DNA sequence: CCGGCAGGGTTTGATTTCCAAACCACCCTG
DNA sequence: CAGGGTGGTTTGGAAATCAAACCCTGCCGG
């Protein structure tokens, strides 16, 4: 895993969103992670199922391994080769990937091309705050910037 | 809002993830949406706070308006100009944006540059299935592909 | 009614990234 | 040792991106 990113080095607002997008904001990163989540661990499978060109995919997979999102391990069914597997950080992306699929289903596509199932029923999610146990609504969420020189509205021009 | 995307037209697996990324998978889309969520509705504010070049930002904002994620409305404080506001589809991205910030905080940055607050306490989220009310774990989630010719492992080579 | 300035972008020309296709090296099988 | 599967790298050209400069409009002060 490469060294962590200091969010103050980002162009624009120091925000973990920009840092996260530096790692998974690439065009092929999330499709590749989706395939690994689905159990497709081999390079050619990921290439075929995402449609990514192999050079881009090779570069992105290498970067994802270096960032600690994926790791290479020998394949259980063929020890000659190794495949790509999720790390803890990668598994932690599962919820985001599912939410993006759900958003696409709701707002983008003509008809959902897959049914996402939770055990034996359809998965429809909402988000709950662990601290208070209540469902999260956007209007209850606020941001307190911790980096001096920035607040909600932008860089603070200090005297 | 442009016409919906048919997921069967995607390169690779027909999946709403790829369709969603076509709209918000651009480098500046989510940072721009974050700024609008934070209450910064003006072009220059969004440009400064994201660090995006203005030509890219102009193109992306236009695309986001066409996709129905943002809309242009007159600014309440200066009716001469109009600003960018979230539509329902845009507000529905709030949870994803927050999750990405959380993921970046946990796995990418040296130290979180902002505190995300839910009312008066720190926001720590998990996901709950609305159908059964239980917390969602990755291993309980499955995908049933509905497009003929595809399953979990890839395109089905039919006899 | 002219200069200056703020807002909201376009245009420009160099740079970077991306892509598709070809290629390479390795191993196994027949 | 030919052929095929695997995991990539290389190559040349097309497309997207960038920073910086520029453009247009509508005030606002003098």
Short mmCIF file of C-alpha atoms (C1' of nucleotides) in Angstrom, two decimals:
data_model
loop_
_atom_site.label_atom_id
_atom_site.label_comp_id
_atom_site.label_asym_id
_atom_site.label_seq_id
_atom_site.Cartn_x
_atom_site.Cartn_y
_atom_site.Cartn_z
CA UNK A 1 0.00 0.00 0.00
CA UNK A 2 1.34 3.37 -1.00
CA UNK A 3 1.69 6.11 1.54
CA UNK A 4 -1.59 7.76 2.53
CA UNK A 5 -2.60 10.97 0.82
CA UNK A 6 -2.52 14.24 2.70
CA UNK A 7 -5.82 15.86 1.75
CA UNK A 8 -4.26 19.31 2.10
CA UNK A 9 -2.22 18.54 -1.03
CA UNK A 10 -5.31 18.26 -3.21
CA UNK A 11 -6.11 20.94 -5.72
CA UNK A 12 -9.23 22.67 -4.51
CA UNK A 13 -10.95 21.86 -1.26
CA UNK A 14 -9.10 19.44 1.01
CA UNK A 15 -11.60 16.59 1.04
CA UNK A 16 -11.37 12.84 1.24
CA UNK A 17 -13.68 12.65 -1.73
CA UNK A 18 -10.94 13.95 -4.00
CA UNK A 19 -8.44 11.60 -2.37
CA UNK A 20 -10.75 8.62 -2.82
CA UNK A 21 -11.38 9.54 -6.45
CA UNK A 22 -7.65 9.59 -7.07
CA UNK A 23 -7.74 5.85 -6.37
CA UNK A 24 -11.11 4.67 -7.61
CA UNK A 25 -12.17 7.60 -9.79
CA UNK A 26 -10.67 6.09 -12.90
CA UNK A 27 -12.97 4.92 -15.65
CA UNK A 28 -12.24 1.21 -15.12
CA UNK A 29 -11.59 0.96 -11.39
CA UNK A 30 -15.13 0.36 -10.17
CA UNK A 31 -16.11 -1.97 -13.03
CA UNK A 32 -13.01 -4.02 -12.25
CA UNK A 33 -13.85 -4.08 -8.56
CA UNK A 34 -17.40 -5.13 -9.41
CA UNK A 35 -16.05 -8.13 -11.32
CA UNK A 36 -13.78 -9.13 -8.47
CA UNK A 37 -16.74 -8.82 -6.10
CA UNK A 38 -18.71 -11.10 -8.40
CA UNK A 39 -16.02 -13.75 -8.09
CA UNK A 40 -14.12 -13.10 -11.31
CA UNK A 41 -10.50 -12.95 -10.29
CA UNK A 42 -8.62 -13.51 -13.54
CA UNK A 43 -7.24 -10.80 -15.77
CA UNK A 44 -8.94 -12.00 -18.95
CA UNK A 45 -12.30 -12.38 -17.23
CA UNK A 46 -12.11 -8.86 -15.85
CA UNK A 47 -11.04 -7.52 -19.24
CA UNK A 48 -13.83 -9.28 -21.10
CA UNK A 49 -16.56 -8.49 -18.58
CA UNK A 50 -15.71 -4.81 -18.22
CA UNK A 51 -14.76 -4.13 -21.84
CA UNK A 52 -11.57 -2.36 -20.73
CA UNK A 53 -8.52 -2.34 -23.01
CA UNK A 54 -5.89 -4.60 -21.53
CA UNK A 55 -3.21 -1.98 -21.13
CA UNK A 56 -5.50 0.36 -19.20
CA UNK A 57 -6.76 -2.51 -17.12
CA UNK A 58 -3.26 -3.74 -16.33
CA UNK A 59 -2.22 -0.26 -15.25
CA UNK A 60 -5.33 0.24 -13.14
CA UNK A 61 -5.14 -3.16 -11.45
CA UNK A 62 -1.51 -2.51 -10.59
CA UNK A 63 -2.46 0.84 -9.08
CA UNK A 64 -5.32 -0.73 -7.13
CA UNK A 65 -2.94 -3.33 -5.73
CA UNK A 66 -0.48 -0.60 -4.75
CA UNK A 67 -3.26 1.38 -3.11
CA UNK A 68 -4.28 -1.61 -1.04
CA UNK A 69 -7.71 -2.09 -2.58
CA UNK A 70 -6.84 -5.36 -4.31
CA UNK A 71 -4.22 -7.99 -3.71
CA UNK A 72 -2.78 -10.75 -5.85
CA UNK A 73 -3.07 -14.29 -4.56
CA UNK A 74 -2.62 -17.68 -6.19
CA UNK A 75 -5.83 -19.00 -7.68
CA UNK A 76 -7.24 -21.90 -5.66
CA UNK A 77 -8.13 -23.82 -8.82
CA UNK A 78 -4.85 -23.23 -10.64
CA UNK A 79 -1.83 -22.47 -8.50
CA UNK A 80 0.28 -21.59 -11.52
CA UNK A 81 -1.48 -18.25 -11.84
CA UNK A 82 -2.52 -15.62 -9.41
CA UNK A 83 -5.71 -13.62 -9.39
CA UNK A 84 -7.01 -10.38 -7.99
CA UNK A 85 -8.80 -10.41 -4.66
CA UNK A 86 -10.36 -7.74 -2.49
CA UNK A 87 -8.57 -6.53 0.60
CA UNK A 88 -10.48 -5.17 3.59
CA UNK A 89 -10.41 -1.73 1.95
CA UNK A 90 -11.76 -3.28 -1.23
CA UNK A 91 -14.57 -5.09 0.55
CA UNK A 92 -15.42 -1.80 2.21
CA UNK A 93 -16.20 -0.47 -1.27
CA UNK A 94 -18.96 -3.03 -1.66
CA UNK A 95 -21.65 -0.80 -0.21
CA UNK A 96 -20.65 2.08 -2.48
CA UNK A 97 -20.66 -0.13 -5.56
CA UNK A 98 -24.11 -1.46 -4.70
CA UNK A 99 -25.41 2.05 -4.09
CA UNK A 100 -24.10 3.18 -7.45
CA UNK A 101 -25.78 0.24 -9.14
CA UNK A 102 -28.99 1.14 -7.36
CA UNK A 103 -28.70 4.79 -8.38
CA UNK A 104 -28.15 3.75 -11.99
CA UNK A 105 -31.17 1.45 -11.79
CA UNK A 106 -33.36 4.25 -10.44
CA UNK A 107 -32.22 7.20 -12.55
CA UNK A 108 -30.21 6.16 -15.59
CA UNK A 109 -31.22 2.96 -17.31
CA UNK A 110 -34.28 1.99 -19.27
CA UNK A 111 -34.65 -1.18 -17.20
CA UNK A 112 -32.40 -2.74 -14.55
CA UNK A 113 -30.25 -5.46 -16.17
CA UNK A 114 -29.91 -7.41 -12.93
CA UNK A 115 -31.79 -8.04 -9.75
CA UNK A 116 -29.80 -7.43 -6.59
CA UNK A 117 -30.99 -9.86 -3.96
CA UNK A 118 -30.54 -9.82 -0.19
CA UNK A 119 -30.82 -13.48 0.86
CA UNK A 120 -34.24 -14.34 -0.60
CA UNK A 121 -35.75 -10.91 -1.26
CA UNK A 122 -34.99 -7.81 -3.23
CA UNK A 123 -32.36 -5.50 -1.81
CA UNK A 124 -33.57 -1.95 -1.20
CA UNK A 125 -31.29 -0.03 1.07
CA UNK A 126 -31.21 2.96 3.26
CA UNK A 127 -28.51 4.37 5.50
CA UNK A 128 -28.56 4.41 9.27
CA UNK A 129 -26.37 6.39 11.65
CA UNK A 130 -24.59 3.99 13.95
CA UNK A 131 -24.28 6.53 16.71
CA UNK A 132 -27.95 7.33 17.13
CA UNK A 133 -29.52 4.43 15.25
CA UNK A 134 -31.74 6.65 13.14
CA UNK A 135 -32.13 6.80 9.43
CA UNK A 136 -29.92 9.42 7.79
CA UNK A 137 -31.47 12.25 5.82
CA UNK A 138 -29.37 14.70 3.86
CA UNK A 139 -30.68 17.71 5.72
CA UNK A 140 -29.42 16.34 9.06
CA UNK A 141 -25.87 15.97 7.81
CA UNK A 142 -23.35 18.78 8.19
CA UNK A 143 -19.69 19.27 7.50
CA UNK A 144 -17.20 20.88 9.87
CA UNK A 145 -14.01 21.68 7.99
CA UNK A 146 -10.92 21.00 10.05
CA UNK A 147 -8.30 22.45 7.71
CA UNK A 148 -7.48 26.08 8.50
CA UNK A 149 -8.19 28.38 5.61
CA UNK A 150 -11.27 26.51 4.42
CA UNK A 151 -14.90 26.50 5.33
CA UNK A 152 -18.14 25.32 3.77
CA UNK A 153 -18.16 28.05 1.16
CA UNK A 154 -14.53 27.89 0.11
CA UNK A 155 -11.09 29.20 0.98
CA UNK A 156 -11.17 31.82 3.70
CA UNK A 157 -9.29 34.94 2.73
CA UNK A 158 -7.66 35.71 6.04
CA UNK A 159 -6.48 39.14 7.20
CA UNK B 1 -32.99 15.00 -19.17
CA UNK B 2 -31.53 12.90 -21.95
CA UNK B 3 -33.05 9.59 -22.88
CA UNK B 4 -32.31 6.75 -20.47
CA UNK B 5 -29.45 4.40 -21.27
CA UNK B 6 -30.13 0.84 -22.31
CA UNK B 7 -27.64 -1.17 -20.25
CA UNK B 8 -27.43 -3.77 -23.00
CA UNK B 9 -25.60 -1.20 -25.11
CA UNK B 10 -22.70 -1.00 -22.71
CA UNK B 11 -19.35 -2.50 -23.62
CA UNK B 12 -18.80 -5.45 -21.33
CA UNK B 13 -21.34 -6.62 -18.81
CA UNK B 14 -24.73 -4.93 -18.99
CA UNK B 15 -24.79 -3.26 -15.60
CA UNK B 16 -26.21 -0.06 -14.20
CA UNK B 17 -22.83 0.62 -12.66
CA UNK B 18 -21.36 1.31 -16.08
CA UNK B 19 -24.41 3.40 -16.99
CA UNK B 20 -24.12 5.42 -13.78
CA UNK B 21 -20.41 5.97 -14.34
CA UNK B 22 -21.14 7.35 -17.77
CA UNK B 23 -22.89 10.20 -16.00
CA UNK B 24 -20.99 10.70 -12.76
CA UNK B 25 -17.79 8.77 -13.49
CA UNK B 26 -16.02 11.81 -14.81
CA UNK B 27 -13.14 13.24 -12.82
CA UNK B 28 -14.98 16.42 -11.82
CA UNK B 29 -18.60 15.30 -11.55
CA UNK B 30 -18.64 14.22 -7.92
CA UNK B 31 -16.47 17.08 -6.66
CA UNK B 32 -18.86 19.47 -8.40
CA UNK B 33 -21.86 17.73 -6.89
CA UNK B 34 -20.21 17.89 -3.47
CA UNK B 35 -19.89 21.66 -3.81
CA UNK B 36 -23.51 22.05 -4.82
CA UNK B 37 -24.49 19.89 -1.86
CA UNK B 38 -22.47 22.19 0.38
CA UNK B 39 -24.47 25.15 -0.86
CA UNK B 40 -22.08 26.54 -3.44
CA UNK B 41 -24.18 27.12 -6.51
CA UNK B 42 -22.10 29.53 -8.59
CA UNK B 43 -19.77 28.55 -11.38
CA UNK B 44 -16.72 30.36 -10.02
CA UNK B 45 -17.22 28.93 -6.55
CA UNK B 46 -17.45 25.41 -7.91
CA UNK B 47 -14.39 25.95 -10.10
CA UNK B 48 -12.30 27.37 -7.26
CA UNK B 49 -13.37 24.81 -4.66
CA UNK B 50 -12.86 21.78 -6.88
CA UNK B 51 -9.78 22.97 -8.75
CA UNK B 52 -11.33 21.96 -12.07
CA UNK B 53 -10.36 23.80 -15.25
CA UNK B 54 -13.25 25.95 -16.29
CA UNK B 55 -13.73 24.42 -19.72
CA UNK B 56 -13.97 20.90 -18.31
CA UNK B 57 -16.23 22.11 -15.56
CA UNK B 58 -18.52 23.95 -17.95
CA UNK B 59 -18.82 20.85 -20.12
CA UNK B 60 -19.45 18.59 -17.15
CA UNK B 61 -22.04 20.85 -15.56
CA UNK B 62 -23.86 21.05 -18.85
CA UNK B 63 -23.85 17.27 -19.12
CA UNK B 64 -25.06 16.91 -15.54
CA UNK B 65 -27.93 19.30 -16.29
CA UNK B 66 -28.80 17.31 -19.41
CA UNK B 67 -28.69 14.08 -17.44
CA UNK B 68 -31.10 15.46 -14.88
CA UNK B 69 -28.68 15.46 -11.94
CA UNK B 70 -28.44 19.24 -11.71
CA UNK B 71 -30.68 22.07 -12.82
CA UNK B 72 -30.12 25.77 -13.37
CA UNK B 73 -32.23 28.20 -11.37
CA UNK B 74 -31.97 31.91 -10.67
CA UNK B 75 -29.94 32.67 -7.59
CA UNK B 76 -32.12 33.89 -4.72
CA UNK B 77 -29.56 36.55 -3.78
CA UNK B 78 -28.90 37.83 -7.30
CA UNK B 79 -31.63 37.27 -9.85
CA UNK B 80 -29.41 38.40 -12.71
CA UNK B 81 -27.52 35.13 -12.61
CA UNK B 82 -28.52 31.52 -12.26
CA UNK B 83 -26.84 28.80 -10.28
CA UNK B 84 -26.65 25.04 -10.20
CA UNK B 85 -29.00 23.12 -7.93
CA UNK B 86 -29.58 19.44 -7.23
CA UNK B 87 -32.57 17.66 -8.69
CA UNK B 88 -34.13 14.66 -6.98
CA UNK B 89 -31.67 12.42 -8.80
CA UNK B 90 -28.85 14.65 -7.60
CA UNK B 91 -30.02 14.58 -4.00
CA UNK B 92 -30.18 10.81 -4.29
CA UNK B 93 -26.42 10.89 -4.85
CA UNK B 94 -25.90 12.37 -1.41
CA UNK B 95 -25.55 9.02 0.32
CA UNK B 96 -23.01 7.85 -2.22
CA UNK B 97 -20.96 11.02 -1.90
CA UNK B 98 -20.96 10.72 1.87
CA UNK B 99 -19.94 7.07 1.69
CA UNK B 100 -17.08 7.90 -0.62
CA UNK B 101 -15.89 10.60 1.76
CA UNK B 102 -16.10 8.09 4.59
CA UNK B 103 -14.16 5.50 2.60
CA UNK B 104 -11.47 8.05 1.82
CA UNK B 105 -11.30 9.01 5.49
CA UNK B 106 -10.89 5.39 6.53
CA UNK B 107 -8.51 4.11 3.88
CA UNK B 108 -6.83 6.86 1.91
CA UNK B 109 -5.93 10.01 3.79
CA UNK B 110 -3.42 10.71 6.52
CA UNK B 111 -6.11 12.44 8.57
CA UNK B 112 -9.72 13.37 7.78
CA UNK B 113 -9.88 17.00 6.66
CA UNK B 114 -13.44 17.43 7.84
CA UNK B 115 -15.82 16.07 10.42
CA UNK B 116 -19.13 14.83 9.05
CA UNK B 117 -21.78 15.45 11.62
CA UNK B 118 -25.28 13.98 11.98
CA UNK B 119 -27.25 16.56 13.98
CA UNK B 120 -25.02 16.85 17.06
CA UNK B 121 -22.85 13.74 16.82
CA UNK B 122 -20.40 12.15 14.46
CA UNK B 123 -21.87 10.39 11.45
CA UNK B 124 -20.89 6.73 11.17
CA UNK B 125 -23.11 4.84 8.80
CA UNK B 126 -24.16 1.38 7.91
CA UNK B 127 -26.63 0.08 5.39
CA UNK B 128 -29.96 -1.55 6.16
CA UNK B 129 -32.21 -3.57 3.89
CA UNK B 130 -35.61 -1.92 3.78
CA UNK B 131 -37.38 -5.16 2.99
CA UNK B 132 -36.23 -7.16 6.01
CA UNK B 133 -34.92 -4.37 8.21
CA UNK B 134 -31.60 -6.07 8.82
CA UNK B 135 -28.11 -4.74 8.36
CA UNK B 136 -26.62 -5.63 4.98
CA UNK B 137 -23.45 -7.70 4.79
CA UNK B 138 -21.71 -8.31 1.50
CA UNK B 139 -21.96 -12.07 1.77
CA UNK B 140 -25.76 -11.92 1.91
CA UNK B 141 -26.02 -9.98 -1.34
CA UNK B 142 -26.36 -11.76 -4.66
CA UNK B 143 -26.87 -10.75 -8.24
CA UNK B 144 -29.33 -12.35 -10.65
CA UNK B 145 -28.51 -11.27 -14.18
CA UNK B 146 -31.63 -10.61 -16.22
CA UNK B 147 -30.01 -10.06 -19.62
CA UNK B 148 -29.90 -13.25 -21.69
CA UNK B 149 -26.35 -14.22 -22.60
CA UNK B 150 -24.83 -13.06 -19.33
CA UNK B 151 -24.37 -14.54 -15.91
CA UNK B 152 -22.24 -13.87 -12.87
CA UNK B 153 -19.06 -15.13 -14.51
CA UNK B 154 -19.45 -13.43 -17.87
CA UNK B 155 -20.99 -13.87 -21.30
CA UNK B 156 -22.57 -17.27 -21.75
CA UNK B 157 -21.38 -18.95 -24.92
CA UNK B 158 -24.63 -20.50 -26.02
CA UNK B 159 -24.99 -23.64 -28.10
"C1'" DC C 1 -20.02 57.36 -22.02
"C1'" DC C 2 -15.66 55.48 -20.60
"C1'" DG C 3 -12.86 52.49 -17.65
"C1'" DG C 4 -12.98 48.88 -14.68
"C1'" DC C 5 -14.63 44.90 -12.65
"C1'" DA C 6 -17.39 40.58 -11.61
"C1'" DG C 7 -19.83 36.78 -13.48
"C1'" DG C 8 -19.98 33.06 -16.72
"C1'" DG C 9 -18.12 30.93 -19.61
"C1'" DT C 10 -14.99 29.73 -24.86
"C1'" DT C 11 -10.91 29.34 -27.34
"C1'" DT C 12 -6.24 28.00 -27.96
"C1'" DG C 13 -2.21 25.19 -28.39
"C1'" DA C 14 0.59 21.94 -25.94
"C1'" DT C 15 0.31 17.76 -23.17
"C1'" DT C 16 -1.52 13.60 -21.53
"C1'" DT C 17 -4.28 9.80 -21.71
"C1'" DC C 18 -6.69 6.38 -24.10
"C1'" DC C 19 -7.61 2.96 -27.29
"C1'" DA C 20 -7.38 -1.14 -30.48
"C1'" DA C 21 -4.49 -4.21 -32.37
"C1'" DA C 22 -0.33 -6.52 -32.49
"C1'" DC C 23 3.03 -8.65 -30.11
"C1'" DC C 24 5.70 -11.32 -26.36
"C1'" DA C 25 6.76 -14.89 -22.95
"C1'" DC C 26 5.36 -18.62 -20.34
"C1'" DC C 27 3.38 -22.97 -19.55
"C1'" DC C 28 0.68 -27.12 -20.82
"C1'" DT C 29 -1.37 -30.53 -24.01
"C1'" DG C 30 -1.53 -33.51 -27.84
"C1'" DC D 1 7.02 -29.09 -31.48
"C1'" DA D 2 2.38 -26.95 -33.09
"C1'" DG D 3 -1.40 -25.00 -30.94
"C1'" DG D 4 -3.89 -22.83 -27.44
"C1'" DG D 5 -4.63 -20.60 -22.90
"C1'" DT D 6 -2.87 -17.14 -19.61
"C1'" DG D 7 -1.13 -12.64 -18.23
"C1'" DG D 8 0.30 -9.16 -19.73
"C1'" DT D 9 3.55 -5.06 -22.73
"C1'" DT D 10 4.33 -2.35 -26.92
"C1'" DT D 11 3.01 0.68 -30.57
"C1'" DG D 12 1.15 4.34 -33.30
"C1'" DG D 13 -2.65 7.22 -33.81
"C1'" DA D 14 -7.02 9.40 -31.95
"C1'" DA D 15 -9.24 11.71 -28.31
"C1'" DA D 16 -9.62 13.99 -23.91
"C1'" DT D 17 -7.40 17.24 -20.71
"C1'" DC D 18 -5.06 21.06 -19.08
"C1'" DA D 19 -3.56 25.99 -17.95
"C1'" DA D 20 -3.78 30.26 -19.68
"C1'" DA D 21 -5.61 33.66 -22.40
"C1'" DC D 22 -9.48 35.60 -24.19
"C1'" DC D 23 -14.55 37.06 -24.95
"C1'" DC D 24 -19.09 38.91 -23.86
"C1'" DT D 25 -22.49 40.91 -20.89
"C1'" DG D 26 -24.18 43.79 -17.32
"C1'" DC D 27 -23.57 46.98 -13.93
"C1'" DC D 28 -21.15 50.93 -11.26
"C1'" DG D 29 -18.42 55.00 -10.45
"C1'" DG D 30 -16.72 59.04 -12.24
#
